[in-house]
């Protein structure tokens, strides 16, 4: 949670970019990310220097991120932030940004750290700011932001991402944070798992897992409570995660995207939420070269996959890896991603994925085959129907969350009908009182061993045999029973008498009006 004054500072920074001629929301966030990265890098360099001086007294610090030379020191945030616009702009454009692109290529930014993806997500990074005054203004504002505070800087970045109010290309749009959090809560990730998102976008699912773990693995003593503007703010330090720290930092989170801008934002998002070396890669995971380029991740790798892949229609069959079309002959991306996730999961690994309604009831051979595969050869656990307006203003598409496990056996499938998510279902998406999400969490946690078969309830189980009989149709309305309340009407003669009486009264009123007019 960020406070009002901090929110105002972000709004002001946003306005500075717009008035400076940079109006694309993704570009604004990308440019702010680069500058935040420059400051964070300098902060970490200072930390490394202090650590060096404690153990190597009298010896000059060689530099972890910046060469210990005059030229190397000039490109540090703490040095160039004091410059005027005419001197700062060429330095940042011609020295700082090229330096960013070399960091990952040398195999890590600090001694002993694993090879990171800095070079990959900074590839082709360019300073889009052309006005010296805008750069100075942006640098000064970012210098005032509390980037040293773990929770605050993460929330700060989430607030920035909330300003993405236009849909991206190829069917991409941001998944609402409360829907992401619901999916993470239902899956209950553990700190030993390997977690992936084959179409990670801005990294929202991976970040939510980190926040979930931090909250779950914080001792009572590790909770930091403070009050700001009359609100109680609790910071979860995640102190109980210490035994898993190395795995969390370099082995737990893996994301892929074919949009370079999204890639950069996702990497920065994870870094600002405490994952120092995010494993984020530029890759179309449906393509032919994915298994060859990333054999470790292409199959039998993940304990958990969380995703909202793009629904962009059809792909050229020649571009898709043959392992995805072997059992389900299709060009539809939403079906191909399901096949991909099954391939990427370990045996026993689980997946929660958002799919368009067409996946649930589509009658084509490919749609039926995909559903049959999940129900018959794996374990379909749940279908959670989401309201049609949940992705507005990006799109009005109807969607659902599929939850399944690779391997296992489907016996009964849990269907849940979410009719309200706490926000109006129009383009404004204003907060409202109606919210089924807490009830979904409660019902999910109590679903076993009880088998609720009341088809009029918001959640109920459907046997596998019945689903198979219906050509593996997974639409909730196929199985939900609607209770029609019988309405009692008065007898026709009584209604007719009332109508005659009403007509008489109307005529009397008209006569009185006519007399008044003379």
Coordinates of C-alpha atoms in Angstrom, one line a residue, residues 98-495:
X98 CA 25.3 1.1 -23.2
X99 CA 26.7 0.1 -19.8
X100 CA 23.4 -1.5 -18.8
X101 CA 23.6 -3.7 -21.9
X102 CA 26.9 -5.1 -20.8
X103 CA 26.1 -6.1 -17.3
X104 CA 24.6 -9.5 -17.9
X105 CA 26.9 -10.4 -20.7
X106 CA 29.9 -10.8 -18.3
X107 CA 28.2 -13.5 -16.3
X108 CA 26.8 -11.7 -13.3
X109 CA 26.9 -8.2 -11.8
X110 CA 28.5 -9.1 -8.5
X111 CA 31.1 -11.6 -7.4
X112 CA 29.6 -14.9 -6.5
X113 CA 26.1 -14.1 -7.9
X114 CA 24.6 -16.4 -10.6
X115 CA 24.4 -15.2 -14.2
X116 CA 21.5 -12.9 -14.5
X117 CA 19.3 -11.8 -17.3
X118 CA 20.2 -8.1 -17.2
X119 CA 21.7 -8.1 -20.7
X120 CA 18.8 -10.0 -22.2
X121 CA 16.0 -7.7 -20.9
X122 CA 18.1 -4.6 -21.5
X123 CA 18.8 -5.6 -25.1
X124 CA 18.2 -2.7 -27.4
X125 CA 17.3 -0.4 -24.5
X126 CA 17.2 3.2 -25.5
X127 CA 16.6 6.5 -23.7
X128 CA 13.5 7.9 -25.3
X129 CA 13.7 11.1 -23.3
X130 CA 14.8 13.8 -25.7
X131 CA 14.3 16.9 -23.6
X132 CA 17.1 17.7 -21.0
X133 CA 14.6 19.3 -18.7
X134 CA 12.4 16.2 -18.6
X135 CA 15.3 14.0 -17.8
X136 CA 16.4 16.2 -14.9
X137 CA 12.9 16.4 -13.6
X138 CA 12.4 12.6 -13.8
X139 CA 15.8 11.9 -12.2
X140 CA 15.0 14.3 -9.3
X141 CA 11.6 12.8 -8.7
X142 CA 12.9 9.2 -8.8
X143 CA 15.7 10.2 -6.4
X144 CA 13.0 11.1 -3.9
X145 CA 11.2 7.8 -4.1
X146 CA 11.7 5.3 -1.2
X147 CA 13.3 2.6 -3.3
X148 CA 15.2 1.3 -0.3
X149 CA 12.0 0.0 1.3
X150 CA 11.2 -3.5 0.0
X151 CA 7.4 -3.5 0.3
X152 CA 7.0 0.2 -0.6
X153 CA 9.0 0.0 -3.8
X154 CA 7.0 -3.1 -4.9
X155 CA 3.7 -1.4 -4.2
X156 CA 5.0 1.7 -5.9
X157 CA 5.7 -0.3 -9.1
X158 CA 2.3 -1.9 -8.9
X159 CA 0.7 1.5 -8.8
X160 CA 2.7 2.4 -11.9
X161 CA 1.5 -0.7 -13.7
X162 CA -2.1 0.1 -12.8
X163 CA -1.8 3.0 -15.2
X164 CA -1.7 0.7 -18.1
X165 CA -5.3 1.4 -19.3
X166 CA -5.0 0.4 -22.9
X167 CA -4.8 -3.1 -24.3
X168 CA -1.5 -4.4 -25.7
X169 CA -1.0 -6.1 -29.1
X170 CA -1.7 -9.7 -29.9
X171 CA -4.5 -10.0 -27.3
X172 CA -2.3 -9.0 -24.3
X173 CA -3.9 -7.1 -21.4
X174 CA -3.1 -6.9 -17.7
X175 CA -4.7 -9.4 -15.5
X176 CA -6.4 -7.6 -12.5
X177 CA -4.3 -7.9 -9.4
X178 CA -7.1 -9.2 -7.3
X179 CA -7.8 -12.1 -9.8
X180 CA -4.1 -12.9 -9.8
X181 CA -4.1 -13.0 -6.0
X182 CA -7.1 -15.3 -6.0
X183 CA -5.4 -17.8 -8.3
X184 CA -2.2 -17.8 -6.2
X185 CA -4.2 -18.3 -3.0
X186 CA -6.1 -21.2 -4.5
X187 CA -2.8 -22.9 -5.5
X188 CA -1.0 -22.3 -2.2
X189 CA 2.6 -22.3 -3.5
X190 CA 5.4 -23.5 -1.4
X191 CA 8.9 -22.0 -1.2
X192 CA 10.6 -25.1 -2.5
X193 CA 8.6 -25.1 -5.8
X194 CA 9.8 -24.2 -9.3
X195 CA 7.2 -21.8 -10.7
X196 CA 6.7 -20.6 -14.3
X197 CA 4.6 -18.4 -16.5
X198 CA 5.0 -19.1 -20.3
X199 CA 3.4 -15.7 -21.2
X200 CA 4.4 -13.6 -18.2
X201 CA 3.6 -10.1 -19.4
X202 CA 4.5 -7.7 -16.6
X203 CA 5.3 -10.6 -14.2
X204 CA 2.1 -10.2 -12.1
X205 CA 1.7 -13.9 -11.3
X206 CA 5.3 -14.4 -10.2
X207 CA 5.2 -11.2 -8.1
X208 CA 2.0 -12.3 -6.4
X209 CA 3.6 -15.7 -5.5
X210 CA 6.5 -13.8 -3.9
X211 CA 4.1 -11.6 -1.9
X212 CA 2.0 -14.7 -0.9
X213 CA 5.1 -16.5 0.4
X214 CA 6.3 -13.4 2.2
X215 CA 3.0 -13.0 4.0
X216 CA 2.7 -16.7 4.9
X217 CA 6.3 -17.1 6.0
X218 CA 6.5 -14.1 8.4
X219 CA 6.7 -14.7 12.1
X220 CA 4.7 -12.7 14.5
X221 CA 7.9 -10.8 15.4
X222 CA 8.6 -10.3 11.7
X223 CA 5.5 -8.2 11.2
X224 CA 6.2 -4.5 11.1
X225 CA 3.2 -2.4 11.9
X226 CA 3.0 1.3 11.3
X227 CA 0.3 4.0 11.0
X228 CA 0.1 6.5 8.1
X229 CA -2.8 8.9 7.5
X230 CA -5.0 7.1 9.9
X231 CA -4.4 3.7 8.3
X232 CA -2.6 0.7 9.8
X233 CA 0.0 -0.7 7.4
X234 CA 1.5 -4.1 8.1
X235 CA 4.8 -5.0 6.4
X236 CA 5.6 -8.7 6.1
X237 CA 9.3 -9.3 6.2
X238 CA 9.3 -13.0 5.2
X239 CA 11.8 -13.8 7.9
X240 CA 10.9 -17.5 7.9
X241 CA 11.9 -17.7 4.2
X242 CA 15.6 -17.5 5.0
X243 CA 16.4 -21.2 4.5
X244 CA 14.9 -21.0 1.0
X245 CA 16.5 -17.6 0.1
X246 CA 19.0 -19.0 -2.5
X247 CA 16.3 -20.9 -4.3
X248 CA 13.9 -18.0 -4.3
X249 CA 16.5 -15.6 -5.6
X250 CA 17.7 -17.7 -8.5
X251 CA 15.8 -21.0 -9.0
X252 CA 12.2 -20.4 -8.2
X253 CA 10.7 -17.9 -10.7
X254 CA 10.8 -18.3 -14.5
X255 CA 9.0 -16.2 -17.0
X256 CA 8.9 -15.9 -20.8
X257 CA 7.4 -13.3 -23.1
X258 CA 7.9 -12.3 -26.8
X259 CA 7.3 -8.6 -26.1
X260 CA 10.7 -7.0 -25.1
X261 CA 9.0 -4.1 -23.3
X262 CA 6.9 -6.5 -21.2
X263 CA 10.1 -8.5 -20.5
X264 CA 11.9 -5.4 -19.1
X265 CA 9.0 -4.4 -17.0
X266 CA 8.6 -8.0 -15.7
X267 CA 12.2 -8.2 -14.7
X268 CA 12.1 -4.8 -12.9
X269 CA 8.8 -5.8 -11.2
X270 CA 10.4 -8.9 -9.8
X271 CA 13.6 -7.1 -8.7
X272 CA 11.5 -4.5 -6.9
X273 CA 9.7 -7.3 -5.1
X274 CA 12.8 -8.8 -3.7
X275 CA 13.9 -11.3 -6.5
X276 CA 17.4 -10.0 -7.3
X277 CA 18.1 -12.3 -10.3
X278 CA 14.8 -12.9 -12.1
X279 CA 14.9 -15.6 -14.7
X280 CA 13.0 -13.8 -17.4
X281 CA 13.6 -14.6 -21.1
X282 CA 12.7 -13.2 -24.5
X283 CA 10.9 -16.2 -26.1
X284 CA 7.7 -17.2 -27.9
X285 CA 7.1 -20.4 -25.9
X286 CA 4.8 -21.8 -28.7
X287 CA 7.5 -21.6 -31.3
X288 CA 9.6 -24.4 -32.8
X289 CA 12.9 -23.2 -31.2
X290 CA 11.7 -23.1 -27.6
X291 CA 12.6 -26.7 -26.7
X292 CA 16.0 -26.4 -28.4
X293 CA 16.8 -23.0 -26.9
X294 CA 15.5 -23.8 -23.4
X295 CA 15.5 -27.6 -23.1
X296 CA 15.4 -27.4 -19.2
X297 CA 12.2 -25.5 -19.2
X298 CA 10.4 -26.9 -22.2
X299 CA 9.2 -30.1 -20.5
X300 CA 8.8 -31.7 -17.1
X301 CA 10.2 -28.7 -15.2
X302 CA 7.6 -26.8 -13.2
X303 CA 5.8 -27.6 -10.0
X304 CA 3.3 -24.8 -10.7
X305 CA 2.3 -22.8 -13.7
X306 CA 0.2 -19.6 -13.4
X307 CA -0.8 -17.8 -16.5
X308 CA -3.2 -15.7 -18.6
X309 CA -1.9 -16.4 -22.1
X310 CA -2.9 -14.1 -25.0
X311 CA -5.9 -15.2 -27.0
X312 CA -4.9 -14.0 -30.4
X313 CA -6.6 -16.4 -32.7
X314 CA -4.6 -18.7 -34.9
X315 CA -0.9 -19.3 -35.6
X316 CA 0.8 -20.6 -38.7
X317 CA 1.1 -24.4 -38.1
X318 CA 4.7 -24.4 -39.3
X319 CA 5.7 -22.0 -36.5
X320 CA 4.4 -24.3 -33.7
X321 CA 6.4 -27.1 -32.2
X322 CA 5.1 -30.5 -33.3
X323 CA 4.8 -31.7 -29.6
X324 CA 2.0 -29.3 -29.1
X325 CA -0.1 -30.5 -32.1
X326 CA 0.5 -34.2 -31.7
X327 CA -2.6 -35.0 -29.6
X328 CA -4.7 -31.9 -30.5
X329 CA -4.5 -30.7 -34.1
X330 CA -5.1 -27.0 -33.8
X331 CA -3.8 -23.5 -34.7
X332 CA -5.8 -21.8 -31.8
X333 CA -3.4 -20.2 -29.3
X334 CA -5.6 -20.8 -26.3
X335 CA -5.6 -24.6 -27.0
X336 CA -1.9 -24.6 -27.8
X337 CA -1.0 -23.0 -24.5
X338 CA -2.9 -25.7 -22.6
X339 CA -0.8 -28.3 -24.4
X340 CA 2.3 -26.4 -23.7
X341 CA 1.6 -26.1 -20.0
X342 CA 0.9 -29.9 -19.8
X343 CA 4.3 -30.4 -21.4
X344 CA 6.1 -28.0 -19.1
X345 CA 4.7 -29.3 -15.9
X346 CA 6.4 -32.1 -13.8
X347 CA 4.3 -35.2 -13.2
X348 CA 2.1 -34.1 -10.3
X349 CA 2.7 -30.4 -11.1
X350 CA -0.4 -28.1 -11.1
X351 CA -1.6 -25.3 -13.2
X352 CA -4.1 -22.4 -12.8
X353 CA -4.8 -20.7 -16.2
X354 CA -7.3 -18.2 -17.4
X355 CA -9.0 -19.3 -20.6
X356 CA -11.8 -17.8 -22.8
X357 CA -15.2 -19.4 -22.6
X358 CA -14.8 -20.9 -26.0
X359 CA -12.3 -23.4 -24.6
X360 CA -15.0 -24.6 -22.2
X361 CA -17.7 -25.5 -24.7
X362 CA -16.2 -25.1 -28.2
X363 CA -17.5 -27.9 -30.5
X364 CA -14.6 -28.2 -32.9
X365 CA -12.6 -31.5 -32.9
X366 CA -9.7 -29.6 -31.4
X367 CA -11.7 -28.1 -28.5
X368 CA -13.3 -31.4 -27.6
X369 CA -9.9 -33.3 -27.9
X370 CA -8.2 -30.8 -25.6
X371 CA -10.8 -31.1 -22.9
X372 CA -10.9 -34.9 -23.3
X373 CA -7.2 -35.0 -22.8
X374 CA -7.2 -33.0 -19.6
X375 CA -10.2 -34.9 -18.1
X376 CA -9.2 -38.4 -19.2
X377 CA -5.4 -38.4 -19.0
X378 CA -4.9 -35.8 -16.2
X379 CA -6.8 -34.5 -13.2
X380 CA -9.1 -31.6 -13.9
X381 CA -9.7 -30.1 -10.4
X382 CA -11.8 -27.0 -11.0
X383 CA -13.5 -24.6 -13.3
X384 CA -14.0 -21.1 -11.8
X385 CA -16.3 -19.0 -13.9
X386 CA -15.4 -15.3 -13.9
X387 CA -17.8 -12.4 -14.6
X388 CA -17.8 -11.1 -18.2
X389 CA -16.6 -7.6 -17.2
X390 CA -13.6 -8.6 -15.2
X391 CA -11.1 -7.6 -17.9
X392 CA -12.7 -4.3 -18.8
X393 CA -11.8 -1.7 -20.0
X394 CA -9.4 -3.9 -22.0
X395 CA -11.9 -6.5 -23.2
X396 CA -15.4 -7.8 -22.5
X397 CA -14.5 -11.4 -23.1
X398 CA -16.0 -14.0 -20.8
X399 CA -13.4 -16.2 -19.1
X400 CA -12.8 -18.9 -16.6
X401 CA -10.0 -20.2 -14.5
X402 CA -9.0 -23.9 -15.2
X403 CA -7.1 -25.7 -12.4
X404 CA -5.6 -29.1 -13.3
X405 CA -2.8 -31.4 -12.3
X406 CA -0.5 -33.3 -14.7
X407 CA -1.1 -37.0 -14.3
X408 CA -3.5 -38.3 -11.7
X409 CA -7.2 -39.1 -12.3
X410 CA -10.3 -36.9 -12.7
X411 CA -13.2 -38.1 -10.5
X412 CA -15.3 -35.0 -9.7
X413 CA -14.8 -31.5 -11.0
X414 CA -15.5 -28.5 -8.8
X415 CA -17.4 -25.7 -10.6
X416 CA -17.7 -22.3 -9.0
X417 CA -19.7 -19.3 -10.2
X418 CA -18.2 -15.9 -9.5
X419 CA -20.8 -13.3 -10.2
X420 CA -19.1 -10.3 -8.5
X421 CA -15.4 -9.5 -8.0
X422 CA -15.7 -6.3 -5.9
X423 CA -15.8 -3.9 -8.8
X424 CA -18.4 -2.7 -11.2
X425 CA -18.5 -4.7 -14.4
X426 CA -18.5 -1.7 -16.7
X427 CA -15.5 0.2 -18.2
X428 CA -15.1 2.3 -15.0
X429 CA -14.5 -0.7 -12.7
X430 CA -15.4 1.3 -9.6
X431 CA -15.2 -0.5 -6.2
X432 CA -18.5 -2.0 -5.0
X433 CA -19.6 -4.0 -2.0
X434 CA -20.6 -7.2 -3.9
X435 CA -17.6 -9.5 -3.9
X436 CA -17.7 -13.3 -4.2
X437 CA -13.9 -13.8 -4.0
X438 CA -13.6 -14.3 -0.2
X439 CA -16.4 -16.9 -0.5
X440 CA -14.6 -18.6 -3.3
X441 CA -11.5 -19.0 -1.1
X442 CA -13.6 -20.3 1.8
X443 CA -15.5 -22.8 -0.3
X444 CA -12.2 -24.0 -2.0
X445 CA -10.6 -24.7 1.4
X446 CA -13.6 -26.7 2.6
X447 CA -14.3 -28.6 -0.6
X448 CA -12.7 -31.8 0.7
X449 CA -13.8 -34.3 1.7
X450 CA -17.4 -33.0 1.3
X451 CA -18.8 -33.4 -2.2
X452 CA -21.4 -30.7 -2.6
X453 CA -23.8 -31.7 -5.3
X454 CA -26.4 -28.9 -4.9
X455 CA -26.5 -27.6 -8.5
X456 CA -28.3 -24.4 -7.4
X457 CA -25.4 -23.3 -5.2
X458 CA -22.5 -21.1 -6.2
X459 CA -20.1 -24.1 -6.1
X460 CA -20.8 -27.7 -6.7
X461 CA -19.2 -30.9 -7.9
X462 CA -19.9 -32.7 -11.2
X463 CA -18.9 -36.4 -11.7
X464 CA -16.5 -37.1 -14.5
X465 CA -18.9 -39.5 -16.2
X466 CA -21.5 -36.8 -16.6
X467 CA -18.9 -34.5 -18.2
X468 CA -17.8 -37.2 -20.6
X469 CA -21.5 -37.8 -21.6
X470 CA -21.7 -34.1 -22.5
X471 CA -18.7 -34.2 -24.9
X472 CA -16.5 -32.9 -22.1
X473 CA -18.4 -29.6 -22.0
X474 CA -17.0 -27.5 -19.1
X475 CA -19.4 -24.5 -19.2
X476 CA -20.9 -23.9 -15.8
X477 CA -24.4 -23.3 -17.3
X478 CA -24.4 -26.8 -18.7
X479 CA -24.6 -28.2 -15.1
X480 CA -26.0 -25.4 -13.0
X481 CA -29.6 -25.5 -12.1
X482 CA -31.5 -22.2 -12.1
X483 CA -34.2 -21.9 -9.5
X484 CA -37.2 -20.1 -11.0
X485 CA -39.4 -18.5 -8.3
X486 CA -43.1 -18.9 -9.0
X487 CA -44.8 -15.5 -9.1
X488 CA -48.4 -15.3 -7.9
X489 CA -50.7 -13.0 -9.9
X490 CA -54.2 -11.7 -9.1
X491 CA -57.1 -13.2 -11.0
X492 CA -57.7 -11.5 -14.4
X493 CA -61.1 -10.1 -13.3
X494 CA -59.5 -8.4 -10.3
X495 CA -56.8 -6.9 -12.5

